[in-house]
């Protein structure tokens, strides 16, 4: 067999990157090998990936030289940032600049950048339907990603811009799952109005990215949006009721109430949900289920994801 082309994966020990690493390793006859990038090659997760057959390389996205060294010789690279590790859009933009520069210097032939919309193109700062945050953002963790798209283009990196969706895993890990009210009844409390939410199993993001690398040149320079389902809060609650064997009601939390919950990032997430709801047609339209399935034939619906994961959702 010809030598395999290496895909270097930032965030390899995390949700998106981990899905891609596992997808590449699972395709034993495939054309790619995988290089897992981590800050700590000795961590348990890094060792697990090595044991599965991944190369492992050390780099920190805050250190461009380390990133460039980790990308050397790679055909492809998957780039994701970690907004919730620092809550700084400026740091996120600086990290993307390092990724773009490092990819160019290392001669990467196909990058996938895991991005989101710059919501200010839909909601200018002068639009008071939602507060402006940190002086110049509406949804900081979206806007910084969308603003950063241009960095790949400016640096001449052959890039696919991957628009991701809301992880259903947030119901498990981010405390967004159903909660019991004072009467002990379960409610899914989300600020979505009656709009549909484009959601996905986090693992499927990496699997879709693998499909993009396989299709190669066709996707360079393009934006691709992916989701596993487009569902209203009521539809999600109905699916949860079925999976949990107990009724879950949908409670449409007002955007302002959610923004005022006081946990770190509450305003950012409140604005994000309002963006989903106010621009539902655009947002879901940009995340085509059939395209996602063509990249990843095993793409999970919300029901399929729940069948495998509902028991992991904490019901406080
Ligand atoms: N939650 C959602 O619904 C959702 C939806 C769409 C997009 N997103 C976006 O997804 C991004 C996070 O991706 P994820 O969920 O895949 O992350 P994750 O699961 O939290 O994974 C983070 C991984 O990245 C690595 N990492 C963290 N800081 C690093 C650094 N400075 N240099 C190198 N590696 C670093 C860590 O690996 P090591 O410790 O091994 O270095 C860690 O395992 C966020 O920007 C978020 O906005 C989230």
mmCIF file of C-alpha atoms and ligand atoms in Angstrom:
data_model
loop_
_atom_site.group_PDB
_atom_site.id
_atom_site.type_symbol
_atom_site.label_atom_id
_atom_site.label_comp_id
_atom_site.label_asym_id
_atom_site.label_seq_id
_atom_site.Cartn_x
_atom_site.Cartn_y
_atom_site.Cartn_z
ATOM 1 C CA UNK A 1 0.000 0.000 0.000
ATOM 2 C CA UNK A 2 1.197 3.551 -0.742
ATOM 3 C CA UNK A 3 2.362 5.501 2.269
ATOM 4 C CA UNK A 4 -0.591 6.941 4.126
ATOM 5 C CA UNK A 5 -1.188 10.668 4.149
ATOM 6 C CA UNK A 6 -1.087 12.120 7.641
ATOM 7 C CA UNK A 7 -3.960 14.172 9.065
ATOM 8 C CA UNK A 8 -2.823 16.221 12.086
ATOM 9 C CA UNK A 9 -5.635 16.871 14.543
ATOM 10 C CA UNK A 10 -5.789 19.733 17.033
ATOM 11 C CA UNK A 11 -8.023 18.929 20.013
ATOM 12 C CA UNK A 12 -7.415 15.217 19.464
ATOM 13 C CA UNK A 13 -8.118 14.333 23.093
ATOM 14 C CA UNK A 14 -11.382 16.332 23.008
ATOM 15 C CA UNK A 15 -14.820 16.026 21.450
ATOM 16 C CA UNK A 16 -14.453 17.182 17.847
ATOM 17 C CA UNK A 17 -10.857 16.157 17.277
ATOM 18 C CA UNK A 18 -11.360 12.870 19.114
ATOM 19 C CA UNK A 19 -14.203 11.939 16.759
ATOM 20 C CA UNK A 20 -11.935 12.566 13.781
ATOM 21 C CA UNK A 21 -9.047 10.555 15.246
ATOM 22 C CA UNK A 22 -11.350 7.601 15.922
ATOM 23 C CA UNK A 23 -12.905 7.843 12.436
ATOM 24 C CA UNK A 24 -9.496 7.736 10.750
ATOM 25 C CA UNK A 25 -8.269 4.842 12.928
ATOM 26 C CA UNK A 26 -11.486 2.886 12.358
ATOM 27 C CA UNK A 27 -10.949 2.895 8.595
ATOM 28 C CA UNK A 28 -8.113 0.395 8.537
ATOM 29 C CA UNK A 29 -7.951 0.270 4.737
ATOM 30 C CA UNK A 30 -8.199 4.055 4.402
ATOM 31 C CA UNK A 31 -5.670 6.360 2.782
ATOM 32 C CA UNK A 32 -4.909 8.379 5.941
ATOM 33 C CA UNK A 33 -2.840 8.023 9.092
ATOM 34 C CA UNK A 34 -3.552 10.303 12.035
ATOM 35 C CA UNK A 35 -1.363 12.496 14.222
ATOM 36 C CA UNK A 36 -3.009 13.476 17.482
ATOM 37 C CA UNK A 37 -1.884 16.895 18.725
ATOM 38 C CA UNK A 38 -1.957 17.372 22.481
ATOM 39 C CA UNK A 39 -0.252 19.587 25.033
ATOM 40 C CA UNK A 40 0.638 16.526 27.086
ATOM 41 C CA UNK A 41 1.798 13.411 25.275
ATOM 42 C CA UNK A 42 1.934 11.570 28.621
ATOM 43 C CA UNK A 43 -1.705 12.096 29.590
ATOM 44 C CA UNK A 44 -3.955 9.064 29.851
ATOM 45 C CA UNK A 45 -6.034 10.193 26.864
ATOM 46 C CA UNK A 46 -2.947 10.765 24.698
ATOM 47 C CA UNK A 47 -1.593 7.334 25.596
ATOM 48 C CA UNK A 48 -4.958 5.791 24.789
ATOM 49 C CA UNK A 49 -4.864 7.324 21.291
ATOM 50 C CA UNK A 50 -1.287 6.097 20.812
ATOM 51 C CA UNK A 51 -2.352 2.594 21.841
ATOM 52 C CA UNK A 52 -5.128 2.751 19.242
ATOM 53 C CA UNK A 53 -2.526 3.477 16.551
ATOM 54 C CA UNK A 54 -2.318 7.268 16.359
ATOM 55 C CA UNK A 55 0.949 9.174 16.123
ATOM 56 C CA UNK A 56 1.065 11.655 18.999
ATOM 57 C CA UNK A 57 2.744 15.068 18.800
ATOM 58 C CA UNK A 58 3.069 17.823 21.398
ATOM 59 C CA UNK A 59 1.920 21.369 20.610
ATOM 60 C CA UNK A 60 0.066 24.228 22.219
ATOM 61 C CA UNK A 61 -2.069 26.428 19.980
ATOM 62 C CA UNK A 62 -0.772 29.426 21.928
ATOM 63 C CA UNK A 63 2.730 28.553 20.687
ATOM 64 C CA UNK A 64 2.933 28.864 16.886
ATOM 65 C CA UNK A 65 6.354 27.236 16.607
ATOM 66 C CA UNK A 66 5.212 24.130 18.438
ATOM 67 C CA UNK A 67 2.196 23.954 16.160
ATOM 68 C CA UNK A 68 4.266 24.319 13.009
ATOM 69 C CA UNK A 69 6.585 21.527 14.173
ATOM 70 C CA UNK A 70 3.606 19.271 14.880
ATOM 71 C CA UNK A 71 2.170 19.950 11.403
ATOM 72 C CA UNK A 72 5.395 19.248 9.479
ATOM 73 C CA UNK A 73 4.919 16.505 6.928
ATOM 74 C CA UNK A 74 1.171 16.376 7.402
ATOM 75 C CA UNK A 75 -1.089 16.388 4.354
ATOM 76 C CA UNK A 76 -4.131 17.637 6.254
ATOM 77 C CA UNK A 77 -4.933 19.405 9.493
ATOM 78 C CA UNK A 78 -8.064 19.778 11.603
ATOM 79 C CA UNK A 79 -8.255 23.054 13.508
ATOM 80 C CA UNK A 80 -10.565 23.767 16.426
ATOM 81 C CA UNK A 81 -10.264 26.383 19.189
ATOM 82 C CA UNK A 82 -11.242 26.165 22.854
ATOM 83 C CA UNK A 83 -13.248 29.257 23.714
ATOM 84 C CA UNK A 84 -14.599 27.884 26.978
ATOM 85 C CA UNK A 85 -11.066 27.298 28.288
ATOM 86 C CA UNK A 86 -10.398 31.085 28.432
ATOM 87 C CA UNK A 87 -13.587 32.994 27.418
ATOM 88 C CA UNK A 88 -11.518 35.403 25.298
ATOM 89 C CA UNK A 89 -12.463 36.107 21.663
ATOM 90 C CA UNK A 90 -9.148 37.912 21.186
ATOM 91 C CA UNK A 91 -7.219 34.838 22.336
ATOM 92 C CA UNK A 92 -9.299 32.673 20.041
ATOM 93 C CA UNK A 93 -8.514 34.932 17.050
ATOM 94 C CA UNK A 94 -4.789 34.925 17.961
ATOM 95 C CA UNK A 95 -4.837 31.115 18.095
ATOM 96 C CA UNK A 96 -6.448 30.919 14.652
ATOM 97 C CA UNK A 97 -3.811 33.303 13.292
ATOM 98 C CA UNK A 98 -1.135 30.934 14.630
ATOM 99 C CA UNK A 99 -2.924 27.956 13.089
ATOM 100 C CA UNK A 100 -3.146 29.619 9.681
ATOM 101 C CA UNK A 101 0.482 30.750 9.748
ATOM 102 C CA UNK A 102 1.714 27.373 10.972
ATOM 103 C CA UNK A 103 -0.329 25.515 8.351
ATOM 104 C CA UNK A 104 1.079 27.706 5.590
ATOM 105 C CA UNK A 105 4.650 27.325 6.848
ATOM 106 C CA UNK A 106 4.296 23.549 7.184
ATOM 107 C CA UNK A 107 2.809 23.219 3.689
ATOM 108 C CA UNK A 108 -0.516 21.710 4.760
ATOM 109 C CA UNK A 109 -2.496 20.816 1.646
ATOM 110 C CA UNK A 110 -5.973 20.645 3.163
ATOM 111 C CA UNK A 111 -7.070 22.287 6.407
ATOM 112 C CA UNK A 112 -10.496 22.014 7.980
ATOM 113 C CA UNK A 113 -11.343 24.933 10.253
ATOM 114 C CA UNK A 114 -14.165 24.274 12.712
ATOM 115 C CA UNK A 115 -15.967 27.590 12.626
ATOM 116 C CA UNK A 116 -19.266 29.326 13.352
ATOM 117 C CA UNK A 117 -20.953 32.467 12.080
ATOM 118 C CA UNK A 118 -19.855 36.009 12.800
ATOM 119 C CA UNK A 119 -23.343 36.878 14.051
ATOM 120 C CA UNK A 120 -22.637 40.594 13.643
ATOM 121 C CA UNK A 121 -23.343 40.108 9.943
ATOM 122 C CA UNK A 122 -26.975 39.390 10.966
ATOM 123 C CA UNK A 123 -27.173 41.433 14.159
ATOM 124 C CA UNK A 124 -25.013 44.553 13.886
ATOM 125 C CA UNK A 125 -23.786 46.048 17.139
ATOM 126 C CA UNK A 126 -26.410 48.815 16.728
ATOM 127 C CA UNK A 127 -29.214 46.197 16.865
ATOM 128 C CA UNK A 128 -30.492 46.225 20.440
ATOM 129 C CA UNK A 129 -32.480 43.000 20.290
ATOM 130 C CA UNK A 130 -29.566 41.502 22.251
ATOM 131 C CA UNK A 131 -26.841 43.216 24.291
ATOM 132 C CA UNK A 132 -23.414 43.913 22.861
ATOM 133 C CA UNK A 133 -20.861 41.923 24.901
ATOM 134 C CA UNK A 134 -17.212 42.711 25.653
ATOM 135 C CA UNK A 135 -17.573 45.976 23.743
ATOM 136 C CA UNK A 136 -17.717 44.588 20.216
ATOM 137 C CA UNK A 137 -19.406 41.219 20.011
ATOM 138 C CA UNK A 138 -22.928 39.842 19.989
ATOM 139 C CA UNK A 139 -22.079 36.141 20.425
ATOM 140 C CA UNK A 140 -18.378 36.265 21.326
ATOM 141 C CA UNK A 141 -17.632 32.561 20.843
ATOM 142 C CA UNK A 142 -19.297 32.635 17.413
ATOM 143 C CA UNK A 143 -18.091 36.030 16.248
ATOM 144 C CA UNK A 144 -14.420 35.332 16.967
ATOM 145 C CA UNK A 145 -14.584 32.140 14.911
ATOM 146 C CA UNK A 146 -16.407 33.759 11.996
ATOM 147 C CA UNK A 147 -14.077 36.751 12.010
ATOM 148 C CA UNK A 148 -11.115 34.344 11.922
ATOM 149 C CA UNK A 149 -12.192 32.649 8.685
ATOM 150 C CA UNK A 150 -10.411 35.339 6.693
ATOM 151 C CA UNK A 151 -7.080 34.466 8.315
ATOM 152 C CA UNK A 152 -6.926 31.130 6.496
ATOM 153 C CA UNK A 153 -7.748 32.811 3.204
ATOM 154 C CA UNK A 154 -5.277 35.661 3.776
ATOM 155 C CA UNK A 155 -2.496 33.198 4.534
ATOM 156 C CA UNK A 156 -3.274 31.142 1.433
ATOM 157 C CA UNK A 157 -4.141 27.935 3.291
ATOM 158 C CA UNK A 158 -6.330 25.506 1.272
ATOM 159 C CA UNK A 159 -9.215 25.358 3.730
ATOM 160 C CA UNK A 160 -12.692 23.931 4.218
ATOM 161 C CA UNK A 161 -14.810 26.020 6.589
ATOM 162 C CA UNK A 162 -16.873 23.594 8.681
ATOM 163 C CA UNK A 163 -19.964 25.114 10.312
ATOM 164 C CA UNK A 164 -20.709 22.956 13.334
ATOM 165 C CA UNK A 165 -23.947 22.686 15.335
ATOM 166 C CA UNK A 166 -25.086 22.559 18.961
ATOM 167 C CA UNK A 167 -23.747 19.374 20.592
ATOM 168 C CA UNK A 168 -26.477 17.204 22.079
ATOM 169 C CA UNK A 169 -23.679 16.166 24.459
ATOM 170 C CA UNK A 170 -24.339 19.533 26.162
ATOM 171 C CA UNK A 171 -27.335 17.793 27.750
ATOM 172 C CA UNK A 172 -24.811 15.565 29.530
ATOM 173 C CA UNK A 173 -21.724 17.720 30.037
ATOM 174 C CA UNK A 174 -22.955 21.320 30.052
ATOM 175 C CA UNK A 175 -25.882 20.858 32.445
ATOM 176 C CA UNK A 176 -28.422 21.590 29.694
ATOM 177 C CA UNK A 177 -30.412 18.392 30.206
ATOM 178 C CA UNK A 178 -33.945 18.192 31.645
ATOM 179 C CA UNK A 179 -34.339 19.310 35.256
ATOM 180 C CA UNK A 180 -37.065 18.510 37.801
ATOM 181 C CA UNK A 181 -39.389 21.373 38.739
ATOM 182 C CA UNK A 182 -40.846 21.911 42.217
ATOM 183 C CA UNK A 183 -43.453 19.206 41.474
ATOM 184 C CA UNK A 184 -40.765 16.719 40.448
ATOM 185 C CA UNK A 185 -41.701 16.866 36.749
ATOM 186 C CA UNK A 186 -38.957 16.962 34.141
ATOM 187 C CA UNK A 187 -38.597 20.058 31.960
ATOM 188 C CA UNK A 188 -36.179 20.869 29.140
ATOM 189 C CA UNK A 189 -35.407 24.529 29.838
ATOM 190 C CA UNK A 190 -33.976 26.174 26.728
ATOM 191 C CA UNK A 191 -34.315 29.694 25.305
ATOM 192 C CA UNK A 192 -35.402 28.705 21.814
ATOM 193 C CA UNK A 193 -38.989 29.915 21.488
ATOM 194 C CA UNK A 194 -40.683 27.723 18.890
ATOM 195 C CA UNK A 195 -37.652 27.599 16.620
ATOM 196 C CA UNK A 196 -35.809 24.539 15.429
ATOM 197 C CA UNK A 197 -32.312 23.898 16.766
ATOM 198 C CA UNK A 198 -29.621 22.450 14.485
ATOM 199 C CA UNK A 199 -28.003 19.828 16.726
ATOM 200 C CA UNK A 200 -25.482 17.029 16.331
ATOM 201 C CA UNK A 201 -23.711 14.318 18.287
ATOM 202 C CA UNK A 202 -20.236 15.764 18.933
ATOM 203 C CA UNK A 203 -18.668 12.498 17.740
ATOM 204 C CA UNK A 204 -20.326 12.974 14.331
ATOM 205 C CA UNK A 205 -18.509 16.276 13.733
ATOM 206 C CA UNK A 206 -15.196 14.455 13.461
ATOM 207 C CA UNK A 207 -16.766 11.722 11.336
ATOM 208 C CA UNK A 208 -18.083 14.363 8.919
ATOM 209 C CA UNK A 209 -14.642 15.994 8.870
ATOM 210 C CA UNK A 210 -13.193 12.629 7.904
ATOM 211 C CA UNK A 211 -15.652 12.518 4.983
ATOM 212 C CA UNK A 212 -14.440 15.967 3.904
ATOM 213 C CA UNK A 213 -10.789 14.868 3.957
ATOM 214 C CA UNK A 214 -11.705 11.798 1.922
ATOM 215 C CA UNK A 215 -13.433 13.929 -0.706
ATOM 216 C CA UNK A 216 -10.422 16.260 -0.674
ATOM 217 C CA UNK A 217 -10.139 18.878 -3.395
ATOM 218 C CA UNK A 218 -13.907 19.107 -3.927
ATOM 219 C CA UNK A 219 -14.307 20.778 -0.536
ATOM 220 C CA UNK A 220 -11.281 23.091 -0.526
ATOM 221 C CA UNK A 221 -12.369 26.728 -0.424
ATOM 222 C CA UNK A 222 -15.931 25.763 0.488
ATOM 223 C CA UNK A 223 -18.098 26.242 3.532
ATOM 224 C CA UNK A 224 -19.933 23.106 4.695
ATOM 225 C CA UNK A 225 -22.578 23.116 7.421
ATOM 226 C CA UNK A 226 -23.488 19.929 9.269
ATOM 227 C CA UNK A 227 -26.207 18.823 11.687
ATOM 228 C CA UNK A 228 -27.826 15.534 12.712
ATOM 229 C CA UNK A 229 -31.344 16.926 13.179
ATOM 230 C CA UNK A 230 -33.283 20.197 13.163
ATOM 231 C CA UNK A 231 -35.722 20.013 16.096
ATOM 232 C CA UNK A 232 -37.880 22.384 18.135
ATOM 233 C CA UNK A 233 -37.700 22.326 21.915
ATOM 234 C CA UNK A 234 -41.033 20.460 21.981
ATOM 235 C CA UNK A 235 -39.723 17.872 19.527
ATOM 236 C CA UNK A 236 -36.574 17.402 21.603
ATOM 237 C CA UNK A 237 -38.686 17.045 24.742
ATOM 238 C CA UNK A 238 -40.871 14.418 23.040
ATOM 239 C CA UNK A 239 -37.789 12.438 21.999
ATOM 240 C CA UNK A 240 -36.389 12.732 25.531
ATOM 241 C CA UNK A 241 -39.706 11.526 26.998
ATOM 242 C CA UNK A 242 -39.579 8.442 24.803
ATOM 243 C CA UNK A 243 -35.920 7.693 25.569
ATOM 244 C CA UNK A 244 -36.233 8.280 29.331
ATOM 245 C CA UNK A 245 -39.627 6.613 29.703
ATOM 246 C CA UNK A 246 -40.884 9.656 31.590
ATOM 247 C CA UNK A 247 -42.615 12.792 30.377
ATOM 248 C CA UNK A 248 -40.331 15.765 29.668
ATOM 249 C CA UNK A 249 -41.994 19.127 29.010
ATOM 250 C CA UNK A 250 -40.383 21.882 26.983
ATOM 251 C CA UNK A 251 -40.078 25.182 28.833
ATOM 252 C CA UNK A 252 -39.195 28.098 26.526
ATOM 253 C CA UNK A 253 -36.998 30.252 28.754
ATOM 254 C CA UNK A 254 -37.087 33.973 27.770
ATOM 255 C CA UNK A 255 -33.764 35.089 26.280
ATOM 256 C CA UNK A 256 -33.296 37.828 28.897
ATOM 257 C CA UNK A 257 -33.916 35.398 31.741
ATOM 258 C CA UNK A 258 -31.296 33.010 30.362
ATOM 259 C CA UNK A 259 -28.780 35.846 29.851
ATOM 260 C CA UNK A 260 -29.314 36.791 33.499
ATOM 261 C CA UNK A 261 -28.636 33.353 34.981
ATOM 262 C CA UNK A 262 -25.217 34.518 36.132
ATOM 263 C CA UNK A 263 -23.045 31.522 35.288
ATOM 264 C CA UNK A 264 -19.869 32.239 33.258
ATOM 265 C CA UNK A 265 -20.878 32.595 29.612
ATOM 266 C CA UNK A 266 -24.639 32.951 30.308
ATOM 267 C CA UNK A 267 -24.948 36.182 28.292
ATOM 268 C CA UNK A 268 -22.930 34.750 25.404
ATOM 269 C CA UNK A 269 -25.101 31.604 25.339
ATOM 270 C CA UNK A 270 -28.323 33.621 25.764
ATOM 271 C CA UNK A 271 -27.393 35.659 22.687
ATOM 272 C CA UNK A 272 -26.433 32.461 20.864
ATOM 273 C CA UNK A 273 -29.854 30.918 21.487
ATOM 274 C CA UNK A 274 -31.555 34.127 20.370
ATOM 275 C CA UNK A 275 -29.475 34.031 17.185
ATOM 276 C CA UNK A 276 -30.593 30.415 16.605
ATOM 277 C CA UNK A 277 -34.215 31.401 17.138
ATOM 278 C CA UNK A 278 -34.314 34.715 15.271
ATOM 279 C CA UNK A 279 -32.408 33.332 12.278
ATOM 280 C CA UNK A 280 -33.774 29.788 12.363
ATOM 281 C CA UNK A 281 -34.290 29.514 8.598
ATOM 282 C CA UNK A 282 -30.780 30.696 7.803
ATOM 283 C CA UNK A 283 -29.111 28.688 10.588
ATOM 284 C CA UNK A 284 -30.788 25.362 9.861
ATOM 285 C CA UNK A 285 -30.602 25.982 6.105
ATOM 286 C CA UNK A 286 -26.831 26.376 6.363
ATOM 287 C CA UNK A 287 -26.596 22.966 8.075
ATOM 288 C CA UNK A 288 -27.922 20.465 5.589
ATOM 289 C CA UNK A 289 -28.728 17.027 6.992
ATOM 290 C CA UNK A 290 -28.344 15.266 3.637
ATOM 291 C CA UNK A 291 -24.890 16.782 3.074
ATOM 292 C CA UNK A 292 -23.832 15.700 6.576
ATOM 293 C CA UNK A 293 -25.114 12.176 5.884
ATOM 294 C CA UNK A 294 -23.274 12.039 2.547
ATOM 295 C CA UNK A 295 -20.035 12.794 4.448
ATOM 296 C CA UNK A 296 -20.849 10.447 7.315
ATOM 297 C CA UNK A 297 -23.352 7.705 6.423
ATOM 298 C CA UNK A 298 -23.647 6.700 10.099
ATOM 299 C CA UNK A 299 -24.823 10.204 11.093
ATOM 300 C CA UNK A 300 -27.000 9.953 14.203
ATOM 301 C CA UNK A 301 -30.449 11.505 14.536
ATOM 302 C CA UNK A 302 -31.378 12.890 17.966
ATOM 303 C CA UNK A 303 -33.411 9.731 18.595
ATOM 304 C CA UNK A 304 -30.482 7.470 17.695
ATOM 305 C CA UNK A 305 -28.121 9.520 19.864
ATOM 306 C CA UNK A 306 -30.578 9.332 22.774
ATOM 307 C CA UNK A 307 -30.951 5.578 22.393
ATOM 308 C CA UNK A 308 -27.220 5.266 23.071
ATOM 309 C CA UNK A 309 -26.755 8.154 25.525
ATOM 310 C CA UNK A 310 -29.976 9.055 27.379
ATOM 311 C CA UNK A 311 -28.909 7.118 30.465
ATOM 312 C CA UNK A 312 -25.848 9.403 30.740
ATOM 313 C CA UNK A 313 -27.960 12.574 31.044
ATOM 314 C CA UNK A 314 -27.986 13.708 34.684
ATOM 315 C CA UNK A 315 -31.596 14.348 35.791
ATOM 316 C CA UNK A 316 -31.288 16.637 38.796
HETATM 317 N N1 LIG B 1 -20.525 22.691 22.894
HETATM 318 C C1 LIG B 1 -21.116 22.932 21.735
HETATM 319 O O1 LIG B 1 -22.329 22.748 21.552
HETATM 320 C C2 LIG B 1 -20.301 23.454 20.594
HETATM 321 C C3 LIG B 1 -20.896 23.502 19.332
HETATM 322 C C4 LIG B 1 -20.160 23.992 18.269
HETATM 323 C C5 LIG B 1 -18.860 24.427 18.460
HETATM 324 N N2 LIG B 1 -18.318 24.368 19.710
HETATM 325 C C6 LIG B 1 -16.927 24.848 19.877
HETATM 326 O O2 LIG B 1 -16.101 23.731 20.056
HETATM 327 C C7 LIG B 1 -14.877 24.208 20.592
HETATM 328 C C8 LIG B 1 -14.312 23.173 21.535
HETATM 329 O O3 LIG B 1 -14.111 21.975 20.873
HETATM 330 P P1 LIG B 1 -14.261 20.580 21.610
HETATM 331 O O4 LIG B 1 -15.631 20.521 22.211
HETATM 332 O O5 LIG B 1 -13.837 19.518 20.680
HETATM 333 O O6 LIG B 1 -13.221 20.773 22.797
HETATM 334 P P2 LIG B 1 -12.946 19.833 24.067
HETATM 335 O O7 LIG B 1 -13.677 18.558 23.992
HETATM 336 O O8 LIG B 1 -13.105 20.706 25.247
HETATM 337 O O9 LIG B 1 -11.418 19.471 23.828
HETATM 338 C C9 LIG B 1 -10.452 20.285 24.156
HETATM 339 C C10 LIG B 1 -9.152 19.573 23.816
HETATM 340 O O10 LIG B 1 -8.320 20.538 23.220
HETATM 341 C C11 LIG B 1 -7.062 20.517 23.742
HETATM 342 N N3 LIG B 1 -6.577 21.882 24.045
HETATM 343 C C12 LIG B 1 -7.111 22.782 24.899
HETATM 344 N N4 LIG B 1 -6.353 23.901 24.915
HETATM 345 C C13 LIG B 1 -5.322 23.673 24.062
HETATM 346 C C14 LIG B 1 -4.206 24.424 23.663
HETATM 347 N N5 LIG B 1 -3.954 25.648 24.162
HETATM 348 N N6 LIG B 1 -3.359 23.893 22.747
HETATM 349 C C15 LIG B 1 -3.563 22.662 22.257
HETATM 350 N N7 LIG B 1 -4.619 21.884 22.609
HETATM 351 C C16 LIG B 1 -5.475 22.392 23.507
HETATM 352 C C17 LIG B 1 -7.104 19.669 24.998
HETATM 353 O O11 LIG B 1 -6.213 18.625 24.783
HETATM 354 P P3 LIG B 1 -4.904 18.389 25.662
HETATM 355 O O12 LIG B 1 -5.279 18.645 27.096
HETATM 356 O O13 LIG B 1 -4.624 16.947 25.366
HETATM 357 O O14 LIG B 1 -3.877 19.312 25.141
HETATM 358 C C18 LIG B 1 -8.542 19.105 25.060
HETATM 359 O O15 LIG B 1 -8.622 17.721 25.106
HETATM 360 C C19 LIG B 1 -15.193 25.538 21.293
HETATM 361 O O16 LIG B 1 -14.479 26.598 20.676
HETATM 362 C C20 LIG B 1 -16.680 25.696 21.101
HETATM 363 O O17 LIG B 1 -17.069 27.047 20.890
HETATM 364 C C21 LIG B 1 -18.989 23.858 20.771
#
